[in-house]
GROMACS .gro file of C-alpha atoms in nm:
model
  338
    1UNK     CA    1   8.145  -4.338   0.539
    2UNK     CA    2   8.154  -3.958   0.380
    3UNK     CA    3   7.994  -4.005   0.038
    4UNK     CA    4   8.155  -3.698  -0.061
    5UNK     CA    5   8.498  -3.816   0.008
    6UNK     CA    6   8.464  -4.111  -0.167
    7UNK     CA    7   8.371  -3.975  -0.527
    8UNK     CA    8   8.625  -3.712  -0.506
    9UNK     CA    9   8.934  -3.692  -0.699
   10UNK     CA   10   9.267  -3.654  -0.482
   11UNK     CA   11   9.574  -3.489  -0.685
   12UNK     CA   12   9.901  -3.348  -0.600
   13UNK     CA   13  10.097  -3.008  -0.722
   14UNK     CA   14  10.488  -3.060  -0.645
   15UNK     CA   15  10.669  -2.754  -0.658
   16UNK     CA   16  11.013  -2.918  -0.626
   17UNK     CA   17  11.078  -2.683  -0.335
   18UNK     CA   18  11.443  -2.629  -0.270
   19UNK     CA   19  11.542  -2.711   0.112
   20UNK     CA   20  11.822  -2.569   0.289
   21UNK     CA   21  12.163  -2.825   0.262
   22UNK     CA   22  12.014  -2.982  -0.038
   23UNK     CA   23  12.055  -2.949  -0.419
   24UNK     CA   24  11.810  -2.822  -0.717
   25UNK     CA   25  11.884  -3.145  -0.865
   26UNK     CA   26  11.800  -3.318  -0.542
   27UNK     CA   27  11.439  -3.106  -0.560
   28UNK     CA   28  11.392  -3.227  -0.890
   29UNK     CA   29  11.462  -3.632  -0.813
   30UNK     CA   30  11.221  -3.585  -0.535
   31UNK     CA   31  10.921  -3.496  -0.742
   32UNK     CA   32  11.027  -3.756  -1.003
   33UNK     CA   33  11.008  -3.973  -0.667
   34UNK     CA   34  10.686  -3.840  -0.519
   35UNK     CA   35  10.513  -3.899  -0.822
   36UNK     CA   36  10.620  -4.268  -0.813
   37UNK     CA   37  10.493  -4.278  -0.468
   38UNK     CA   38  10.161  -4.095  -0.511
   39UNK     CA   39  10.055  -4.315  -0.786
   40UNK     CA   40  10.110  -4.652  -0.592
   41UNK     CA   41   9.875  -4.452  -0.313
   42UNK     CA   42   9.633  -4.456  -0.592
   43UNK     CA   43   9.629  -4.054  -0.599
   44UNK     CA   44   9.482  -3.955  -0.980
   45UNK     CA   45   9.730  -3.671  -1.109
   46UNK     CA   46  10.040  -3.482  -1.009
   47UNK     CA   47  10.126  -3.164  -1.149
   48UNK     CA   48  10.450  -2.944  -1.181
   49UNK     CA   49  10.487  -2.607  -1.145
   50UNK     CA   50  10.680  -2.302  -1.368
   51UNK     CA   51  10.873  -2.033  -1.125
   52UNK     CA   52  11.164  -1.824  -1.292
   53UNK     CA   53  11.448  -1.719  -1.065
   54UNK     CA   54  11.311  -1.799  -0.715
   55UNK     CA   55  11.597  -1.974  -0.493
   56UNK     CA   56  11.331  -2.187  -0.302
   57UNK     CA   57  11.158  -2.312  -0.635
   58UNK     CA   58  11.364  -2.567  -0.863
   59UNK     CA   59  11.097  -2.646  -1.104
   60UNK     CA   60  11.138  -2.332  -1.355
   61UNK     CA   61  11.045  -2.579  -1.717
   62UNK     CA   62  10.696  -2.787  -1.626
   63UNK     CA   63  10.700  -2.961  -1.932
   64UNK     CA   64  11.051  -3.079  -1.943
   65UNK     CA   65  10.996  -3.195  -1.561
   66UNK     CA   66  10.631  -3.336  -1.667
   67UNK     CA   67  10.831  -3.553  -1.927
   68UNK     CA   68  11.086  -3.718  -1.656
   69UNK     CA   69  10.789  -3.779  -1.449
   70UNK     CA   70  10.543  -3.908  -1.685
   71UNK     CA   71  10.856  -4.153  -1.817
   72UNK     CA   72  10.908  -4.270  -1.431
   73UNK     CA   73  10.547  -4.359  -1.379
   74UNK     CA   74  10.291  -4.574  -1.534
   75UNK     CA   75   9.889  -4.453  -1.468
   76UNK     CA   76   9.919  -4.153  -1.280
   77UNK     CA   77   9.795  -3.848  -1.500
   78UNK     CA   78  10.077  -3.587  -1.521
   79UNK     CA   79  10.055  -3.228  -1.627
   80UNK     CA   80  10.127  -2.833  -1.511
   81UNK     CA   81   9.991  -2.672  -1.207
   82UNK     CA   82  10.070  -2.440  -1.399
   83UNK     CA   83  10.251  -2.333  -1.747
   84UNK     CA   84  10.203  -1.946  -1.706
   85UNK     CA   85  10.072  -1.871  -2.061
   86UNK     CA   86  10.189  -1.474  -2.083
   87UNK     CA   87  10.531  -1.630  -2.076
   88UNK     CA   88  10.514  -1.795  -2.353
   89UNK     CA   89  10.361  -1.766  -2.729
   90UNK     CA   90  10.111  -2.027  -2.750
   91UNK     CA   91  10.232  -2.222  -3.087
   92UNK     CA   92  10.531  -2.350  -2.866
   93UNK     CA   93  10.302  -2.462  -2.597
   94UNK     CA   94  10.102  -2.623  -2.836
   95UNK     CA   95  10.390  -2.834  -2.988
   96UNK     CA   96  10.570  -2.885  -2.570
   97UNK     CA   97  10.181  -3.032  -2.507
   98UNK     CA   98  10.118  -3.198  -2.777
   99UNK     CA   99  10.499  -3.389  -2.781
  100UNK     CA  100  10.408  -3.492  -2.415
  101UNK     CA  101  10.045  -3.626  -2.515
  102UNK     CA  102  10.209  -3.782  -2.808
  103UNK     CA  103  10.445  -3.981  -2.614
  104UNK     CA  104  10.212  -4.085  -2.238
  105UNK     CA  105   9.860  -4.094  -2.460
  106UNK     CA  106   9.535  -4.026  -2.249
  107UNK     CA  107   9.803  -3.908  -1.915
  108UNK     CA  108   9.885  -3.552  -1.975
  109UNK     CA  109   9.720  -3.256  -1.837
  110UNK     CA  110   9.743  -2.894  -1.952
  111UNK     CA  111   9.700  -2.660  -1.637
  112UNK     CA  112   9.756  -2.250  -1.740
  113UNK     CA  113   9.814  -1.996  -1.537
  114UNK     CA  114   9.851  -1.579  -1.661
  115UNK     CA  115  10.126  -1.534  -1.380
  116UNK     CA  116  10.416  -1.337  -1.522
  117UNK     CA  117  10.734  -1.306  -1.322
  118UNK     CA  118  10.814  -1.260  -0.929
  119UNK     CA  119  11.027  -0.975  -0.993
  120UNK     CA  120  11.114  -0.680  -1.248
  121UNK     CA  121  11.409  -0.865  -1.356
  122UNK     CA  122  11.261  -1.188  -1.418
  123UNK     CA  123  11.012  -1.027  -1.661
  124UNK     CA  124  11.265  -0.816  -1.826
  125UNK     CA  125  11.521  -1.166  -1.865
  126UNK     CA  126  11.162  -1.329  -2.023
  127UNK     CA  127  11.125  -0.985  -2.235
  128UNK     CA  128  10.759  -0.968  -2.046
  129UNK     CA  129  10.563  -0.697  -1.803
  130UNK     CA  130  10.269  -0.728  -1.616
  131UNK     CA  131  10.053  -0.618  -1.924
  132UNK     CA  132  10.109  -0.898  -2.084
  133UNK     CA  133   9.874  -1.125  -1.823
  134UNK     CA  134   9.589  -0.865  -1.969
  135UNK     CA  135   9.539  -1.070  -2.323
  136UNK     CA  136   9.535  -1.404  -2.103
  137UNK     CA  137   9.224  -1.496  -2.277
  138UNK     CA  138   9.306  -1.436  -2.576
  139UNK     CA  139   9.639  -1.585  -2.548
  140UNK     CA  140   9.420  -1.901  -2.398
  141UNK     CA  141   9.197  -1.892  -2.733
  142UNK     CA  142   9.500  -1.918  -2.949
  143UNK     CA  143   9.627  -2.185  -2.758
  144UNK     CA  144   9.333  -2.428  -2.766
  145UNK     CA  145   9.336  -2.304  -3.132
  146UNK     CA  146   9.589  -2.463  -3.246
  147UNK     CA  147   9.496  -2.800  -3.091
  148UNK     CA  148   9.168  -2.778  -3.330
  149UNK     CA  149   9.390  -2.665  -3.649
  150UNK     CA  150   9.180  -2.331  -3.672
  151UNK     CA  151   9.469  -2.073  -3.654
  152UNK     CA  152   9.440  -1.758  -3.922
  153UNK     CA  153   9.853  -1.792  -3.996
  154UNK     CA  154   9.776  -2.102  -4.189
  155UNK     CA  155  10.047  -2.282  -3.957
  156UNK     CA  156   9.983  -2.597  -3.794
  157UNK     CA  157  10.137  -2.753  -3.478
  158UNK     CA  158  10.243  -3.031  -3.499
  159UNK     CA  159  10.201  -3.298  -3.317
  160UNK     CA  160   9.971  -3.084  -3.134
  161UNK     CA  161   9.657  -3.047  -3.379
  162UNK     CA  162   9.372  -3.370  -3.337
  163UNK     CA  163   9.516  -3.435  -3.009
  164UNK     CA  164   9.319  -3.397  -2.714
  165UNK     CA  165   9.519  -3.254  -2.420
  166UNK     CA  166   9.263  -3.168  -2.103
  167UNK     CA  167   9.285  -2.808  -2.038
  168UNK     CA  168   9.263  -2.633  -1.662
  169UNK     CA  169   9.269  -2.266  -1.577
  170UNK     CA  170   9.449  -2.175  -1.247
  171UNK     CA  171   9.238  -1.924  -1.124
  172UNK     CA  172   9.358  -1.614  -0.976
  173UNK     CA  173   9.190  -1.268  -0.984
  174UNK     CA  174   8.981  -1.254  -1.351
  175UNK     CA  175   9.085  -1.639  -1.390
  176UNK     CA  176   8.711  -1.776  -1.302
  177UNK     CA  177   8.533  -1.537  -1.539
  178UNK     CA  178   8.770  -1.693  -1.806
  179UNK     CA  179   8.729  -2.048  -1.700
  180UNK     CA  180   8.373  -1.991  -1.755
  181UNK     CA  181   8.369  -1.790  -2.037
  182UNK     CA  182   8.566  -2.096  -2.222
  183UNK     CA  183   8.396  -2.354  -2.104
  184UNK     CA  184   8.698  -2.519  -1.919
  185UNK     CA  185   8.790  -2.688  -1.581
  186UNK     CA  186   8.882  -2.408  -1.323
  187UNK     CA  187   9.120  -2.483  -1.063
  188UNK     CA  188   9.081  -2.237  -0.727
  189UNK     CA  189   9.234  -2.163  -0.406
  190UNK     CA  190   9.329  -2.091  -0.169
  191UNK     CA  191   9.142  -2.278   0.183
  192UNK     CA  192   9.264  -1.972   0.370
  193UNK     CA  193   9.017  -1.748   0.189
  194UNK     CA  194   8.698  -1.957   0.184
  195UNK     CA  195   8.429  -1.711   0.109
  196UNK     CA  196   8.669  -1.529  -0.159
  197UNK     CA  197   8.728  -1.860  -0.298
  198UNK     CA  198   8.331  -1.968  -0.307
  199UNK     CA  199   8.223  -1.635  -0.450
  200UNK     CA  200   8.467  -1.739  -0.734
  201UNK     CA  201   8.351  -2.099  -0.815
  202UNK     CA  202   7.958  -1.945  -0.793
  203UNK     CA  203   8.061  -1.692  -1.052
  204UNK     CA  204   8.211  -1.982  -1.288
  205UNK     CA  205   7.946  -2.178  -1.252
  206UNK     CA  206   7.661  -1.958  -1.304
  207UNK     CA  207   7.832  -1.807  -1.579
  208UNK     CA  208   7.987  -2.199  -1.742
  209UNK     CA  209   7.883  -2.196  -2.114
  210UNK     CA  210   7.973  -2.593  -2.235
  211UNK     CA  211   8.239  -2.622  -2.468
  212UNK     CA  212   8.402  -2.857  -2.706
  213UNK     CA  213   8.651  -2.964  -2.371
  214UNK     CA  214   8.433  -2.923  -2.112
  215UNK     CA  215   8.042  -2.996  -2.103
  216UNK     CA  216   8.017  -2.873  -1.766
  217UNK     CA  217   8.176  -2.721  -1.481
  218UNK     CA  218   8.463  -2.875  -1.334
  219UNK     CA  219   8.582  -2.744  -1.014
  220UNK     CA  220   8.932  -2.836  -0.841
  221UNK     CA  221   8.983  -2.693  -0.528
  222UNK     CA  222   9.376  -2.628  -0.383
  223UNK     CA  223   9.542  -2.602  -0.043
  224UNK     CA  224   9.755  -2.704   0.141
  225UNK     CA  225   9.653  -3.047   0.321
  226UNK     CA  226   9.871  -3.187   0.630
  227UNK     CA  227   9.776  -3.572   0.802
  228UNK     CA  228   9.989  -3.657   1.074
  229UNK     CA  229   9.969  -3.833   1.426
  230UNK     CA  230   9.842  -3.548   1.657
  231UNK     CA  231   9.755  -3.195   1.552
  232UNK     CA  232  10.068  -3.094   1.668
  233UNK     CA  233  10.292  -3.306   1.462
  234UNK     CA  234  10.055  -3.155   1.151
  235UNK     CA  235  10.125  -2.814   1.186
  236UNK     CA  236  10.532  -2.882   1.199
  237UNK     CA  237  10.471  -2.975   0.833
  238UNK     CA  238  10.301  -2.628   0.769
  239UNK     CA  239  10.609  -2.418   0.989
  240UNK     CA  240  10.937  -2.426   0.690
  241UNK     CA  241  10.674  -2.273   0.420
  242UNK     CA  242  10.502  -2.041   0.650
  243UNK     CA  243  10.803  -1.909   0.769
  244UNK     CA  244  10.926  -1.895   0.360
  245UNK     CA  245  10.627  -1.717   0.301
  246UNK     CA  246  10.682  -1.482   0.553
  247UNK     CA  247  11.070  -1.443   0.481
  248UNK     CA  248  10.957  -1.318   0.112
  249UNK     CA  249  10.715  -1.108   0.233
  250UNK     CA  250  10.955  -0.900   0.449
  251UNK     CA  251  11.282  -0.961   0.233
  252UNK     CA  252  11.199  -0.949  -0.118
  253UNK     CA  253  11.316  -1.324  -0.189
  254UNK     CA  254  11.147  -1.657  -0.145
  255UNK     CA  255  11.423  -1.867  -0.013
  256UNK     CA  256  11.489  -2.253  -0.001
  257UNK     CA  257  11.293  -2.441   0.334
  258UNK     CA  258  11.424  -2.426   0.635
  259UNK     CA  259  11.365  -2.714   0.913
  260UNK     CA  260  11.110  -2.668   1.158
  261UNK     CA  261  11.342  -2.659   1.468
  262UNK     CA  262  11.540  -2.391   1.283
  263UNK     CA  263  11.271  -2.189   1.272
  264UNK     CA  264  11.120  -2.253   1.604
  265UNK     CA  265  11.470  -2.134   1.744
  266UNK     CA  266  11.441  -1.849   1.510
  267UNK     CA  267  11.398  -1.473   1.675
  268UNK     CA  268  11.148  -1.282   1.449
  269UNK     CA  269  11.061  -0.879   1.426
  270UNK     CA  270  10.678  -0.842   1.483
  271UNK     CA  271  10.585  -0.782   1.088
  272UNK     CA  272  10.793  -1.143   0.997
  273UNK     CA  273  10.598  -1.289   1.322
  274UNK     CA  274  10.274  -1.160   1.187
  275UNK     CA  275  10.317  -1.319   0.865
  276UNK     CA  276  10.463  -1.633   0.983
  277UNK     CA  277  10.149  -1.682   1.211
  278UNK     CA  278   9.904  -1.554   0.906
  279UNK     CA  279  10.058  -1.838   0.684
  280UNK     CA  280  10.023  -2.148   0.998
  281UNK     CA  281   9.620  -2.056   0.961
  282UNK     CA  282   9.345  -2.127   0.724
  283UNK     CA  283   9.469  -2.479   0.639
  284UNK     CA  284   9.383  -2.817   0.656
  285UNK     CA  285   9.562  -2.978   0.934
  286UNK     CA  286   9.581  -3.273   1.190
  287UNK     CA  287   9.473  -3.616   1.258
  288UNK     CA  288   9.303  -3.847   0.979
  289UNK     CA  289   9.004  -3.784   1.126
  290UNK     CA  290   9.029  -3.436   1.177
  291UNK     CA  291   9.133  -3.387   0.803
  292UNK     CA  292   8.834  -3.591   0.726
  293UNK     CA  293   8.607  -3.412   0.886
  294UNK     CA  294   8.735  -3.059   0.751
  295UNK     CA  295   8.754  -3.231   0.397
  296UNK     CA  296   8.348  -3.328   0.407
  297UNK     CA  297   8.253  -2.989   0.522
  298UNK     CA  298   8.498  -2.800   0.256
  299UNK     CA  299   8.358  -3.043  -0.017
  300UNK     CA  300   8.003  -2.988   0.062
  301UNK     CA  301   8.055  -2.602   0.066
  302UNK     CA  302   8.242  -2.613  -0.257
  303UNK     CA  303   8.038  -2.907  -0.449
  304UNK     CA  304   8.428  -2.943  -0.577
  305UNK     CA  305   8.455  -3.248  -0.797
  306UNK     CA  306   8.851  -3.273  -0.731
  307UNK     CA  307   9.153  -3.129  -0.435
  308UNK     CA  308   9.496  -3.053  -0.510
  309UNK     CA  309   9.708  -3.089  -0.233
  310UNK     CA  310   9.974  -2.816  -0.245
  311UNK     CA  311  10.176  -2.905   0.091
  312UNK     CA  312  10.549  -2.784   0.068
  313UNK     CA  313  10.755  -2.909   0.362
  314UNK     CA  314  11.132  -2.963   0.455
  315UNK     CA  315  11.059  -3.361   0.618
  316UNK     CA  316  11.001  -3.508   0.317
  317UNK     CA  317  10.930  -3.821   0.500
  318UNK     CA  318  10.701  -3.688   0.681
  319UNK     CA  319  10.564  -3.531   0.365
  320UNK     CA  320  10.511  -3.871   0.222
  321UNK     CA  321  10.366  -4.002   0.562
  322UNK     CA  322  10.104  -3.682   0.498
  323UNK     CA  323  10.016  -3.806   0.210
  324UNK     CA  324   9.964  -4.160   0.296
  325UNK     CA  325   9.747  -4.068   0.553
  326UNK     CA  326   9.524  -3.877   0.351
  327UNK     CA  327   9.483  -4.156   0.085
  328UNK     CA  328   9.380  -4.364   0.371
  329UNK     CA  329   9.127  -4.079   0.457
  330UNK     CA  330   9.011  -4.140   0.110
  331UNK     CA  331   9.044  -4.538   0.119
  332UNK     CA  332   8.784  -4.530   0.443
  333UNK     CA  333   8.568  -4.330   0.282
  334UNK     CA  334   8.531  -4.541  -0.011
  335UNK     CA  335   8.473  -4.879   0.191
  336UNK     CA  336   8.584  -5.231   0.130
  337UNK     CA  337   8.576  -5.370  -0.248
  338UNK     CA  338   8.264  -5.600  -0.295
   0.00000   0.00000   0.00000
């Protein structure tokens, strides 16, 4: 039995990736459906995600999709992987938050990110530019702010001020010193950069100074995570987003997932090869107890209290069958119930 397994948290982010022959709405219903499926596996939160203007990504409003979800399920805590704060002024993520705690008490999580938009456009249609993810801290400290009912304006947000919503900071680039530097939980990645991704969650914790949400450090590590039959069968899961990623990275657009077949059939220039092959390695991937043993060694290196499974795939059945199998992974490691 792995003793770190077994007092580990196991969450989900759903991006409600788009899939080729299938709707936005149809992306949407599936995370609404995931989520009803994750919390029967006994999984602890699932989290939606905020993209503008990407054809492959259907979730572009977290806390409207947060609320459908949240309404569908019963225990499982919900939240944003992440609302990207520079899009938005902080009063009217206050009040989104603090309607959703208001209505699911003691399930909602608030997970910010300081991305601003994929593309020039997309900033200029949200009136935003890359500057604007400079002042993430202090848009961060205005935030919390109004939660605790110490704004300057003399405006309060309602419902948000009293409540307590459980803040996370998706950390990318500066986002660890922040995390610190407020005292909050920190939420890193990604498994294909470990010692970039360890030198971050040393900084935040040497540098953690307790605050009124956070005591101490709180570390959530997230990757992607793929359980199948035979090692094989695991890395067709990885193939439609590796070859999205790769796509994007030589065309300019992140496009909806293709099926695996389609892709193996697929006849690629060397640079969208390169990629495609950069983004099959670095993850977690194979048999239960393959994934189990990569899982103990990644928690021990990390000391990570929590994972976040990020796994995009076109099979959504063979999605869920993923995540079965690492619940079980979890299940075994916790033992049989006294």
């Amino acid at each position: 039995m792995s003793s770190v397994i077994a007092q580990t948290r196991f969450s989900v982010l759903d991006r409600s990736r788009t899939r080729e022959g299938h709707s936005n709405a149809e992306a949407l219903r599936d995370t609404v459906a995931l989520a009803r499926e994750l919390e029967d596996l006994g999984y602890h939160r699932l989290w939606v995600s905020e993209h503008h203007g990407v054809p492959g990504v259907a979730g572009s409003a977290p806390t409207v999709l947060a609320a459908a979800v949240a309404s569908a399920t019963r225990t499982i805590r919900v939240g944003t992987g992440g609302v990207m704060l520079p899009n938005h002024r902080p009063l009217v993520v206050a009040e989104q938050f603090g309607v959703l705690e208001s209505l699911f008490p003691g399930r909602i999580d608030m997970g910010l990110g300081r991305s601003v938009g994929f593309t020039d456009g997309v900033r200029r249609a949200l009136g935003r530019d890359k500057d604007d993810a400079e002042d993430f801290a202090g848009q961060l400290d205005e935030l919390l702010g109004w939660f605790r009912g110490t704004s300057p304006t003399g405006v309060h947000a309602r419902p948000a001020e009293g409540l307590t919503v459980p803040p996370f900071v998706l950390a990318m680039g500066e986002g660890a010193a922040i995390a610190a530097r407020a005292g909050l939980p920190m939420v890193i990645g990604d498994l294909r950069n470990r010692p970039k991704m360890q030198r971050g969650i040393d900084h935040y914790r040497a540098n953690f100074r307790p605050s009124p949400w956070a005591a101490e450090p709180y570390v959530v590590v997230s990757g992607t995570i793929a359980v199948a039959a035979g090692p094989e069968e695991a890395r067709r899961l990885l193939i439609p987003e590796a070859w999205s990623m790769a796509y994007s990275r030589t065309h300019g657009t992140f496009p909806p997932l293709p099926p695996a077949e389609r892709v193996e059939a697929l006849t690629m220039t060397a640079k969208e090869r390169g990629f495609y092959e950069q983004g099959l390695t670095g993850h977690i991937a194979g048999t239960e107890e393959q994934v189990a043993d990569e899982l103990e060694i990644l928690l021990k290196e990390t000391g990570a209290q929590e994972i976040l499974v990020t796994t995009s795939t076109y099979d959504r059945q063979a999605l869920l069958d993923s995540y079965r199998g690492l619940a079980r992974i979890r299940e075994a490691a916790r033992g049989p119930v006294p």
